Coordinates of C-alpha atoms in Angstrom, one line a residue:
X72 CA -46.4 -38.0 2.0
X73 CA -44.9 -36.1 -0.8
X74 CA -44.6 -31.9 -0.6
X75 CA -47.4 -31.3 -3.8
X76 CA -49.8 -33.8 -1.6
X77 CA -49.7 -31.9 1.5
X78 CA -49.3 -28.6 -0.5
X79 CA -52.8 -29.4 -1.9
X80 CA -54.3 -30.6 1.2
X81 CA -53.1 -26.6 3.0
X82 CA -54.8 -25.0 -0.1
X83 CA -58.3 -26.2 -0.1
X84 CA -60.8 -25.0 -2.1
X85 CA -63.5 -25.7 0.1
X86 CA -64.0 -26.0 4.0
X87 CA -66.1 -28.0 5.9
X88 CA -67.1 -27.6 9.9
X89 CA -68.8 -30.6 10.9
X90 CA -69.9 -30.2 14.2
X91 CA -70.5 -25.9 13.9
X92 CA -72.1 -24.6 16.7
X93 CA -74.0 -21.3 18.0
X94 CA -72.8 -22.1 21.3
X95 CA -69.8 -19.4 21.5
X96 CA -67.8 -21.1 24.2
X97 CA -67.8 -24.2 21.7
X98 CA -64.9 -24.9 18.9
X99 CA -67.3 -25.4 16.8
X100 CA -68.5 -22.0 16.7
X101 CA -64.5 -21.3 16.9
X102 CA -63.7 -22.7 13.5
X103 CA -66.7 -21.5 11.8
X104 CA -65.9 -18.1 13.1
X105 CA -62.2 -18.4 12.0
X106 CA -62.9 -19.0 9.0
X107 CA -64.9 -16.1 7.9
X108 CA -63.1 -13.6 10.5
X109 CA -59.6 -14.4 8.9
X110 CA -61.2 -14.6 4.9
X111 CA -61.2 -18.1 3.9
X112 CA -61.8 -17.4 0.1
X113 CA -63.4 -20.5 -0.7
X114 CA -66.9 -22.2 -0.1
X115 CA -67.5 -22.8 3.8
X116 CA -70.2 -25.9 4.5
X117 CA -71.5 -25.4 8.2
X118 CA -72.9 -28.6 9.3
X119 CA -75.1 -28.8 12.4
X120 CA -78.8 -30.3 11.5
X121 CA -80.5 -27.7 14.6
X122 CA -79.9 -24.5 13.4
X123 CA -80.5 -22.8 10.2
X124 CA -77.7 -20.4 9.8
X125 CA -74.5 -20.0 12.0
X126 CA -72.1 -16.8 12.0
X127 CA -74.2 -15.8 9.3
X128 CA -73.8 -18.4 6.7
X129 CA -76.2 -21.2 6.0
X130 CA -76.0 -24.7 7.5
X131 CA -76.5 -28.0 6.3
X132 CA -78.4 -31.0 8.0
X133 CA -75.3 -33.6 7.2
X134 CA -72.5 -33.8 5.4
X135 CA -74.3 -35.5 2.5
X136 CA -76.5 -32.3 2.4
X137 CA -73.5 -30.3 0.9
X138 CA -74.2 -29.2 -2.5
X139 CA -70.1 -29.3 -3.6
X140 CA -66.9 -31.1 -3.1
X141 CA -65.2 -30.6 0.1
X142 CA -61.4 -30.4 -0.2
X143 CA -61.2 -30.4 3.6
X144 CA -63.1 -31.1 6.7
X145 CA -62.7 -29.5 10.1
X146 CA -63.9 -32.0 12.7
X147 CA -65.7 -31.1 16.0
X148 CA -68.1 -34.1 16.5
X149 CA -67.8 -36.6 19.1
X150 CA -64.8 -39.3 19.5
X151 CA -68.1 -41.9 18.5
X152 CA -69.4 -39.8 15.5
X153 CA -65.6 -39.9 13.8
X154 CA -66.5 -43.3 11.6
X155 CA -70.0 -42.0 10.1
X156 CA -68.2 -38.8 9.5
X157 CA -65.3 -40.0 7.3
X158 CA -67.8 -42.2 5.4
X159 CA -70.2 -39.7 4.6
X160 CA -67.0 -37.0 3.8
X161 CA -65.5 -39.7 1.3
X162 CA -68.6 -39.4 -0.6
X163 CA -67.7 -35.3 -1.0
X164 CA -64.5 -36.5 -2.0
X165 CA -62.4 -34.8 1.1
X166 CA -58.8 -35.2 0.8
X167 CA -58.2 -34.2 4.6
X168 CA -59.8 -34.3 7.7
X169 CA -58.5 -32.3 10.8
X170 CA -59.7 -34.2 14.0
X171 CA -59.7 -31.6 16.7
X172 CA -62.2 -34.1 18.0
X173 CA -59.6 -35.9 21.2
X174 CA -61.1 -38.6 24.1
X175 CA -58.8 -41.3 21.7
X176 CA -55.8 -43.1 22.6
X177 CA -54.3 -40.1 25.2
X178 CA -57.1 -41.3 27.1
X179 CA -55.1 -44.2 28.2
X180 CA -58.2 -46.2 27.8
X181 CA -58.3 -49.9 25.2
X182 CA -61.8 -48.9 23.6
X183 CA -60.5 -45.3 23.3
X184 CA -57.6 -46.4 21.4
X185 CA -59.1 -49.2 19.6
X186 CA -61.8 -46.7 18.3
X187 CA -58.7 -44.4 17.1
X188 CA -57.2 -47.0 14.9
X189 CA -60.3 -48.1 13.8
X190 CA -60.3 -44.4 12.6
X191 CA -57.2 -44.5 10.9
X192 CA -57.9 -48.2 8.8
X193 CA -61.2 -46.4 7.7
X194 CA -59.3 -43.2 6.4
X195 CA -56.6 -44.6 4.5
X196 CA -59.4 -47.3 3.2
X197 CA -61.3 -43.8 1.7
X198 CA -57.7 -42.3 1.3
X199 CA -58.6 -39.6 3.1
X200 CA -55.6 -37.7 5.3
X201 CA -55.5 -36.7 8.9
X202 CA -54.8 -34.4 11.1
X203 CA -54.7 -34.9 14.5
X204 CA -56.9 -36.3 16.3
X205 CA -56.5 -34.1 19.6
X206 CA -55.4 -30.7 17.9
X207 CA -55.5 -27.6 16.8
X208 CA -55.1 -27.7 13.1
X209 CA -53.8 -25.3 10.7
X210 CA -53.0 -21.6 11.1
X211 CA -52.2 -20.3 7.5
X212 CA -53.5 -16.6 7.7
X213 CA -52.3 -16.4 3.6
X214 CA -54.9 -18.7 3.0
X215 CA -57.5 -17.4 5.7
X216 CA -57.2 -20.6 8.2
X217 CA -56.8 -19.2 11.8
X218 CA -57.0 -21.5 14.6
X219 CA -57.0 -18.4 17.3
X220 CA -58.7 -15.4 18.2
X221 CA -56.6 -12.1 17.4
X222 CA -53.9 -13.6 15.6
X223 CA -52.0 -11.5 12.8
X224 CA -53.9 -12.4 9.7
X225 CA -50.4 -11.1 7.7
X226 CA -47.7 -13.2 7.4
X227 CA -44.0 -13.9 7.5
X228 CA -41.3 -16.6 7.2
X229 CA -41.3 -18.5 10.4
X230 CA -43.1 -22.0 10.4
X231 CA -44.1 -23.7 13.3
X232 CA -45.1 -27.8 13.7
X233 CA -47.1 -28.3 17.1
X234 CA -48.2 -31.3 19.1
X235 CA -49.7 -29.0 21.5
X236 CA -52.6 -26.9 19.8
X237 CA -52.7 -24.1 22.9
X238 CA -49.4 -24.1 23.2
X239 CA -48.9 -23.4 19.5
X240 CA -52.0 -20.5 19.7
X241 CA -50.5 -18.8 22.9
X242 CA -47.0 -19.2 21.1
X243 CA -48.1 -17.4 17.8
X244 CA -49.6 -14.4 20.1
X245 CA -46.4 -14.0 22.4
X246 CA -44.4 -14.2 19.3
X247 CA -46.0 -11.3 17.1
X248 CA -45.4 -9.3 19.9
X249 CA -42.0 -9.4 19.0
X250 CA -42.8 -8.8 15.7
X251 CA -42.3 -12.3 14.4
X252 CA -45.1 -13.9 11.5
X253 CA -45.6 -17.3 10.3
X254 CA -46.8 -18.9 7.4
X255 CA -48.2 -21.9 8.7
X256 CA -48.5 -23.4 12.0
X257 CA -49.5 -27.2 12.1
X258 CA -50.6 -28.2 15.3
X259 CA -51.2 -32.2 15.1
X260 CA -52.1 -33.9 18.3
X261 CA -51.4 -37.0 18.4
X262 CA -50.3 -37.7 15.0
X263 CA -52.4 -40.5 14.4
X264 CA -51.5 -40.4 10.3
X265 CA -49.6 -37.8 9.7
X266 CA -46.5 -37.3 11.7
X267 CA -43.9 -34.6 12.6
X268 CA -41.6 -35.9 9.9
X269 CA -44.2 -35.4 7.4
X270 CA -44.5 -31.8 8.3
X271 CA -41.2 -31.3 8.8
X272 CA -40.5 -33.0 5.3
X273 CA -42.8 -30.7 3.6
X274 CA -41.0 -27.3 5.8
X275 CA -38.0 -27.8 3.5
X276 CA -39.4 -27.0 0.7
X277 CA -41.8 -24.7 1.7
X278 CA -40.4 -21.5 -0.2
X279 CA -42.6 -19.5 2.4
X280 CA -41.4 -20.9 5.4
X281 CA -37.2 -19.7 6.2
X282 CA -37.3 -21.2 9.8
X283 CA -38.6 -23.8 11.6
X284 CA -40.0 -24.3 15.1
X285 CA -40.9 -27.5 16.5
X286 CA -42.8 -28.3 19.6
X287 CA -42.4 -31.9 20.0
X288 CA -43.8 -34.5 23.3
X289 CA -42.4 -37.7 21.8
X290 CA -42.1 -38.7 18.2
X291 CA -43.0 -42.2 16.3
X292 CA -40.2 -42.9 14.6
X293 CA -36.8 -42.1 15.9
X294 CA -34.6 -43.0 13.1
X295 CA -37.3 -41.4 10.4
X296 CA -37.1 -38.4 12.5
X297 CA -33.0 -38.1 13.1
X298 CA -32.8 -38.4 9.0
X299 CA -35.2 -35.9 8.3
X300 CA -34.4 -32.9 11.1
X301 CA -30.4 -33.3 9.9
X302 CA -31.9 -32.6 6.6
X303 CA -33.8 -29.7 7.2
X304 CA -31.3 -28.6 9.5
X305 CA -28.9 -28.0 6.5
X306 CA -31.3 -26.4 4.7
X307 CA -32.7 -24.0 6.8
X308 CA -32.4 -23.3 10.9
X309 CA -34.7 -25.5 12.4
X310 CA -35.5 -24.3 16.2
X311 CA -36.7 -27.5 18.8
X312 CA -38.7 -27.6 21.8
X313 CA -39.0 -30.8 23.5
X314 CA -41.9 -31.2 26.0
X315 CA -42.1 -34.4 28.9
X316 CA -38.2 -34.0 30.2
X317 CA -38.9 -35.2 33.2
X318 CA -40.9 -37.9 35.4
X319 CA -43.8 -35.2 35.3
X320 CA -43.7 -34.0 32.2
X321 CA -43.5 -37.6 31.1
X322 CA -46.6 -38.4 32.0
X323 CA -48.5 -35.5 31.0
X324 CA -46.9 -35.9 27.5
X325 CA -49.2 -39.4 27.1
X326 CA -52.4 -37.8 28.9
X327 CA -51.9 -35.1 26.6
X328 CA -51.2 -36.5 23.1
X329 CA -50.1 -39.9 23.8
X330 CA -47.1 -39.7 22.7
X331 CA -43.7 -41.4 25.1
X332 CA -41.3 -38.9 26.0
X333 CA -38.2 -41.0 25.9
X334 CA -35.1 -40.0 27.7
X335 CA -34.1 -36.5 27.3
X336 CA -30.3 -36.7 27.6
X337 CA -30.6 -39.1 24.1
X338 CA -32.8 -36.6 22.7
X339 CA -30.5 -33.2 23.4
X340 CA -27.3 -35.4 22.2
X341 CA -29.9 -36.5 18.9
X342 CA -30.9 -32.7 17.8
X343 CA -27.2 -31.3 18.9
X344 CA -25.9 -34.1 16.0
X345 CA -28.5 -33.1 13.4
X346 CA -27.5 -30.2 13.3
X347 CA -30.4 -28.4 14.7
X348 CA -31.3 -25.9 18.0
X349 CA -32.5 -26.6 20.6
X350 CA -35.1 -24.3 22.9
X351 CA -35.9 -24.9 26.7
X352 CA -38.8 -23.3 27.1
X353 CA -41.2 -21.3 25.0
X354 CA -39.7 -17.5 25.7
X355 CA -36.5 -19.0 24.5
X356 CA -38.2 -20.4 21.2
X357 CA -39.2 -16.5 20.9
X358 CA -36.0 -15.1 21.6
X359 CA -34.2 -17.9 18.9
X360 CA -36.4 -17.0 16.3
X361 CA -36.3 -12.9 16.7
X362 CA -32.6 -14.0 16.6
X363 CA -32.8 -15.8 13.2
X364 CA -35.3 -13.5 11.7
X365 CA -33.8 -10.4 12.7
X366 CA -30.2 -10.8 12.9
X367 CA -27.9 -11.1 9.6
X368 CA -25.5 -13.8 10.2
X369 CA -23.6 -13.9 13.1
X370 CA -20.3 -15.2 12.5
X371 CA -18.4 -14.2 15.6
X372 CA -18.7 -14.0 19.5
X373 CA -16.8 -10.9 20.3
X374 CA -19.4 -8.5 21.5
X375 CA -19.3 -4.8 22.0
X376 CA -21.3 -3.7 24.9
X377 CA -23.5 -0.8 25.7
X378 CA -24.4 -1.6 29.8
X379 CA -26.6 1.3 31.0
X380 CA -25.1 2.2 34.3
X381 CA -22.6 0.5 36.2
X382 CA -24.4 -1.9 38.1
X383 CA -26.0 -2.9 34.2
X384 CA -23.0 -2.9 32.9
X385 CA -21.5 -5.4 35.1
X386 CA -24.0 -7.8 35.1
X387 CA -24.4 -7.4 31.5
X388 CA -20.5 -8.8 31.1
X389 CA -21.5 -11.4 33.1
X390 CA -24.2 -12.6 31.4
X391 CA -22.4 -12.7 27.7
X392 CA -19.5 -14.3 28.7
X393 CA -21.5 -16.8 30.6
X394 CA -23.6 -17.2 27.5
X395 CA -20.0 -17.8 25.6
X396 CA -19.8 -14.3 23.7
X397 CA -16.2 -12.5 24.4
X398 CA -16.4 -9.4 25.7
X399 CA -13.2 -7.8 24.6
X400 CA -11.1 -4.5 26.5
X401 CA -11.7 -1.9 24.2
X402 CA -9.1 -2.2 21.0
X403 CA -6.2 0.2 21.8
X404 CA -6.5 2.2 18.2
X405 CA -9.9 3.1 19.5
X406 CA -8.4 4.4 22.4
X407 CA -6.2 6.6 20.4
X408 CA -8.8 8.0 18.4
X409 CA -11.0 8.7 21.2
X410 CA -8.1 10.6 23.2
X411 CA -7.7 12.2 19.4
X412 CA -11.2 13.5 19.5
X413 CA -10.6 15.3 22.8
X414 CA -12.7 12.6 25.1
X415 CA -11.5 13.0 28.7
X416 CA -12.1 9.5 29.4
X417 CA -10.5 7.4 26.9
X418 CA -8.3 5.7 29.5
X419 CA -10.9 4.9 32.0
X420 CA -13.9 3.7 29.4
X421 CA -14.3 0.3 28.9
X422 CA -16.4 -2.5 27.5
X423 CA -19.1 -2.7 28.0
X424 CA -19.9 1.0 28.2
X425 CA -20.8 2.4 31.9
X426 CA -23.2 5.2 30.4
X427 CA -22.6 6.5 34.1
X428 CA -19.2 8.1 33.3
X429 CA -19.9 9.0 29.7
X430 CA -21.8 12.5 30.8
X431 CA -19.7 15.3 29.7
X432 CA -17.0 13.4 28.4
X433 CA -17.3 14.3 24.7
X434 CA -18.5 11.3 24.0
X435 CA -21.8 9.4 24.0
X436 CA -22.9 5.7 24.0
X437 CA -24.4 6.2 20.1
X438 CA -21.0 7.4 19.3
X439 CA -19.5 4.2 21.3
X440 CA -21.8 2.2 18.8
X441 CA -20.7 3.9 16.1
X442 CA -17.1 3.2 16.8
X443 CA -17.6 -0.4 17.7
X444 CA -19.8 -1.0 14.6
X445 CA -16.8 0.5 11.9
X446 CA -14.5 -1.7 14.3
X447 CA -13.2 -5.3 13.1
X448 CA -12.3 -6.4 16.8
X449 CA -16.7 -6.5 17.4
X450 CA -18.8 -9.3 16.1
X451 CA -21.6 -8.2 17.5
X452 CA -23.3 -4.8 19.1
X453 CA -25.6 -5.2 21.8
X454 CA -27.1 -1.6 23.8
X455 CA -29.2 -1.3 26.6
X456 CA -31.7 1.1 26.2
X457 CA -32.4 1.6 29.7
X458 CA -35.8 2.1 29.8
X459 CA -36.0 1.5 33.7
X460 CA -33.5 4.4 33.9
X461 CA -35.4 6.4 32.3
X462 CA -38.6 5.5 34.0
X463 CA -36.7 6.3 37.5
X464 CA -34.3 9.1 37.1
X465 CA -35.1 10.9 34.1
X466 CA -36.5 14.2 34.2
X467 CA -39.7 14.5 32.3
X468 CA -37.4 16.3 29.4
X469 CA -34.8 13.5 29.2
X470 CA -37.5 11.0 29.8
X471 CA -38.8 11.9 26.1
X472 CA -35.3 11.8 25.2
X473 CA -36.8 7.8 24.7
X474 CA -37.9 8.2 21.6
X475 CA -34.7 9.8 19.7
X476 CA -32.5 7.1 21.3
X477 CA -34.7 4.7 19.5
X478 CA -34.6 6.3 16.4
X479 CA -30.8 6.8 16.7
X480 CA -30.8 2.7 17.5
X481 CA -32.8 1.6 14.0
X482 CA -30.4 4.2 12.1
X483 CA -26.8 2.6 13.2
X484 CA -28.9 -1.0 12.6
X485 CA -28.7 0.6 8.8
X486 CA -25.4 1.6 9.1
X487 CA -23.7 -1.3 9.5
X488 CA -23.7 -5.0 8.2
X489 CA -23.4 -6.5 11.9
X490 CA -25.6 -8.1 14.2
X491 CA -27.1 -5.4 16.1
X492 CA -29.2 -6.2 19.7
X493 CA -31.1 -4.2 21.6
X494 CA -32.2 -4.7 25.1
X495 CA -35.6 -3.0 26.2
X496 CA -36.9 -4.5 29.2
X497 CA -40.4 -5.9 29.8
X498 CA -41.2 -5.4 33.2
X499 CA -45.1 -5.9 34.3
X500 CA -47.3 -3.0 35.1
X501 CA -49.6 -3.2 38.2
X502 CA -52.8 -1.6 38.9
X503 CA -52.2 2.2 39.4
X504 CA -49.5 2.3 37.4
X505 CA -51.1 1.7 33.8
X506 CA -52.4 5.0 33.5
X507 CA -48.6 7.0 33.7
X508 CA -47.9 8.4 30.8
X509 CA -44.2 7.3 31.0
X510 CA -45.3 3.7 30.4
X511 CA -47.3 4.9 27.5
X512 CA -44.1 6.4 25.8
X513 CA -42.1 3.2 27.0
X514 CA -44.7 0.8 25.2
X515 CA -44.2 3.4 22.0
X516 CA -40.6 3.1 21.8
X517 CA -40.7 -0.7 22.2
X518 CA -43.4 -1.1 19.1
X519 CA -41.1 1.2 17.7
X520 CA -37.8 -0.7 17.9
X521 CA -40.1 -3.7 17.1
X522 CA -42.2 -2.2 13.9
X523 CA -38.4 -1.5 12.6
X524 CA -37.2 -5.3 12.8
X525 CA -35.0 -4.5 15.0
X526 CA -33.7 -7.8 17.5
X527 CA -35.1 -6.8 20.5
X528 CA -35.0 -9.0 23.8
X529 CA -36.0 -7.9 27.4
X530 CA -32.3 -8.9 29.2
X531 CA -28.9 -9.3 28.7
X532 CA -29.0 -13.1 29.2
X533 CA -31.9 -13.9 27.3
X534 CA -30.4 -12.1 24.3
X535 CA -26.9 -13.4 24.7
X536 CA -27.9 -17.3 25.1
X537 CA -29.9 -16.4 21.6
X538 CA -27.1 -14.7 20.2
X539 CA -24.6 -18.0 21.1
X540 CA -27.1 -20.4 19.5
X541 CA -27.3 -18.4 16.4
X542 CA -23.6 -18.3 16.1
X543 CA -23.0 -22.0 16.6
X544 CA -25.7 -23.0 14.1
X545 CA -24.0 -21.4 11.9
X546 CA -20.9 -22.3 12.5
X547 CA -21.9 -25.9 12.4
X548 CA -23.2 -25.7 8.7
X549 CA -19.1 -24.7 7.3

């Protein structure tokens, strides 16, 4: 499928719900709802022959009751209803049909799967498109198509291609709390016409879309897809996810979207050739793309370190060297300046910086960052906010200390051309505990940091494995 096709078929002029429902618990309500909650400009044809209005908009018997074109049809009928849908939607002229209707080939059933491609023959026949069956559609808030409550209806310049439809809904909630926006999400089931490669295809040249995220169970053509990942890989950095690695997973990957998972060792080696990242689980998919969104290009692995306290600090070298970033001694020309300034422990401070010892010494970690950021021996900065620290130790005074630390953070981010990381743990509140103001302050700061576009990640490791990634990405593309 060519990039102008499925441009067209993502800006309709008219929706369809076929299958819209009062029954709140229902999809069918879902997508009606979506599509006025999140502004769909265009017409919006309810069908459902029961009820006279639903979410406030009128209703239409059948599809043949529609007074105008449909450009594209949102399908929540019955697996059995699919054929006298698609014939009566042909008539309307529909140029796509998103099937979250599912009971087809993942099934593992003959009739199921016979009924699926019976499906398909009758589409391309009327030359209508699918999506789907068995997903979750299109989330393209620009255009007001939302497959999810309380999603961010503005958008930004990560684009996501999903087999799994609540994996893609949950993902696109945990991600904007990191601050990340898409511009389209495509979950697509089991790919029954169109396929990853065609959505992937079309991500390269979508000018509003400047990375990629794939979730992917098993794909249908493995030489189709090797071509066209390496070539979006050049292009732009393309982030991938592969679901069904083991015996398990496997065979929840068929039950789920029938799709085979393949071996996974062949699949790593295939996305490490084409040039392209891969993600183990969903929180790293997050941190990778806070990485690429918020990070300028990191060409180096030499990190400068601000650890917290000593114990931090430690464990913090750990985790970036065993992540492959370098953390170097401090430089000794940045020694001599410190001992210059009059800081009593410019022989004993160290990389990463124990905040423990820095107290009275004439120096403080901001100036540390300062140093290390006008330095060419560090790549990278990374600090530790500490907010643990300060939820534990911290006199109510220094405690709202917090929030000038985090402004003092976003300013050296504008200082300096490097890649700047800051680490602001996420640890869970229990009952009793929400209603402390100190957590109030902490979940200000974070939002903060956040609002800023500042790379923020909750630990050391989670940040540096991102970081590393990043690097070799591009490093790979000279």
């Amino acid at each position: 499928m060519s990039f102008q096709e499925l441009e067209t078929i993502l800006h309709p002029r008219s929706v369809a719900v076929v299958g819209a429902s009062v029954n709140t618990f229902s999809f069918g309500y879902s997508y009606a709802h979506h599509l006025v909650e999140y502004g769909f400009k265009g017409p919006i044809y309810l069908v459902n022959p029961n009820y006279p209005e639903i979410v406030g908009l009128k209703t239409y018997p059948s599809v043949r009751d529609i007074p105008g074109p449909v450009d594209f049809a949102i399908s929540c009928v019955n697996a059995s209803q699919v054929t006298a849908m698609l014939e009566d939607l042909a008539e309307k002229n529909v140029k796509c049909v998103h099937l979250y209707t599912a009971r087809f080939s993942e099934t593992g059933r003959q009739d199921a799967a016979e009924l699926e491609q019976t499906v398909l023959t009758l589409a391309r026949r009327k030359g209508i498109r699918l999506i789907g069956p068995n997903c979750m559609g299109v989330y393209y808030p620009q255009m007001g198509l939302s497959f999810g409550f309380n999603l961010p209806k503005d958008s930004g310049p990560a684009g996501m291609i999903s087999q799994s439809g609540g994996g893609a809904s949950g993902f696109v909630h945990l991600a904007s709390l990191r601050g990340i926006r898409f511009s389209k999400v495509i979950s697509y089931g089991n790919g029954l016409d169109l396929t990853e490669c065609d959505y992937l295809d079309y991500f390269i040249q979508d000018r509003e879309t400047k990375i990629v995220l794939l979730y992917v169970e098993g794909v249908k053509d493995g030489r189709r897809f090797f071509d066209t990942l390496s070539r979006a890989a050049r292009v732009k950095p393309v982030i991938v996810m592969k679901g069904g690695r083991g015996q398990a997973g496997s065979r929840m990957t068929f039950s789920h979207t029938a799709s085979l998972a393949g071996s996974f060792p062949v699949w790593e080696a295939l996305v490490k050739q084409a040039g392209a990242v891969s993600a183990g689980d969903f929180d790293e998919l997050i941190d990778l793309t806070v990485a690429f969104r918020f990070l300028p290009q990191v060409t180096g692995k030499r990190v400068g370190v601000i650890g917290g306290g000593g114990g931090p600090s430690v464990i913090a070298a750990e985790e970036c060297e065993e992540s492959g970033l370098e953390v170097i001694p401090i430089p000794q020309d940045m020694r001599k300046e410190l001992k210059d300034r009059g800081v009593n422990i410019w022989d004993w401070i160290s990389n990463p910086v124990d905040l423990s010892i820095v107290a009275g010494s004439g120096v403080t970690d901001i100036d540390m960052l300062h140093l290390m950021g006008k330095h060419p021996a560090f790549d990278i900065l990374m600090a530790n906010v500490n907010e643990w620290v300060f939820m534990t130790l911290a006199s109510d005074e220094r405690f709202l200390g917090m929030k000038n630390q985090v402004k003092n953070h976003i300013s050296l981010r504008d200082t300096y051309p490097k890649p700047f990381v800051v680490i602001f743990g996420e640890r869970g509140v229990i009952t009793g505990e929400q209603d402390n103001w100190r957590w109030k302050v902490i979940a200000e700061a974070r939002e903060e940091l956040i609002g800023a576009g500042m790379a923020t990640f909750p630990t050391f490791r989670r940040a540096a494995i991102a970081v590393r990634k990043v690097q070799e990405y591009f490093a790979g593309l000279d």
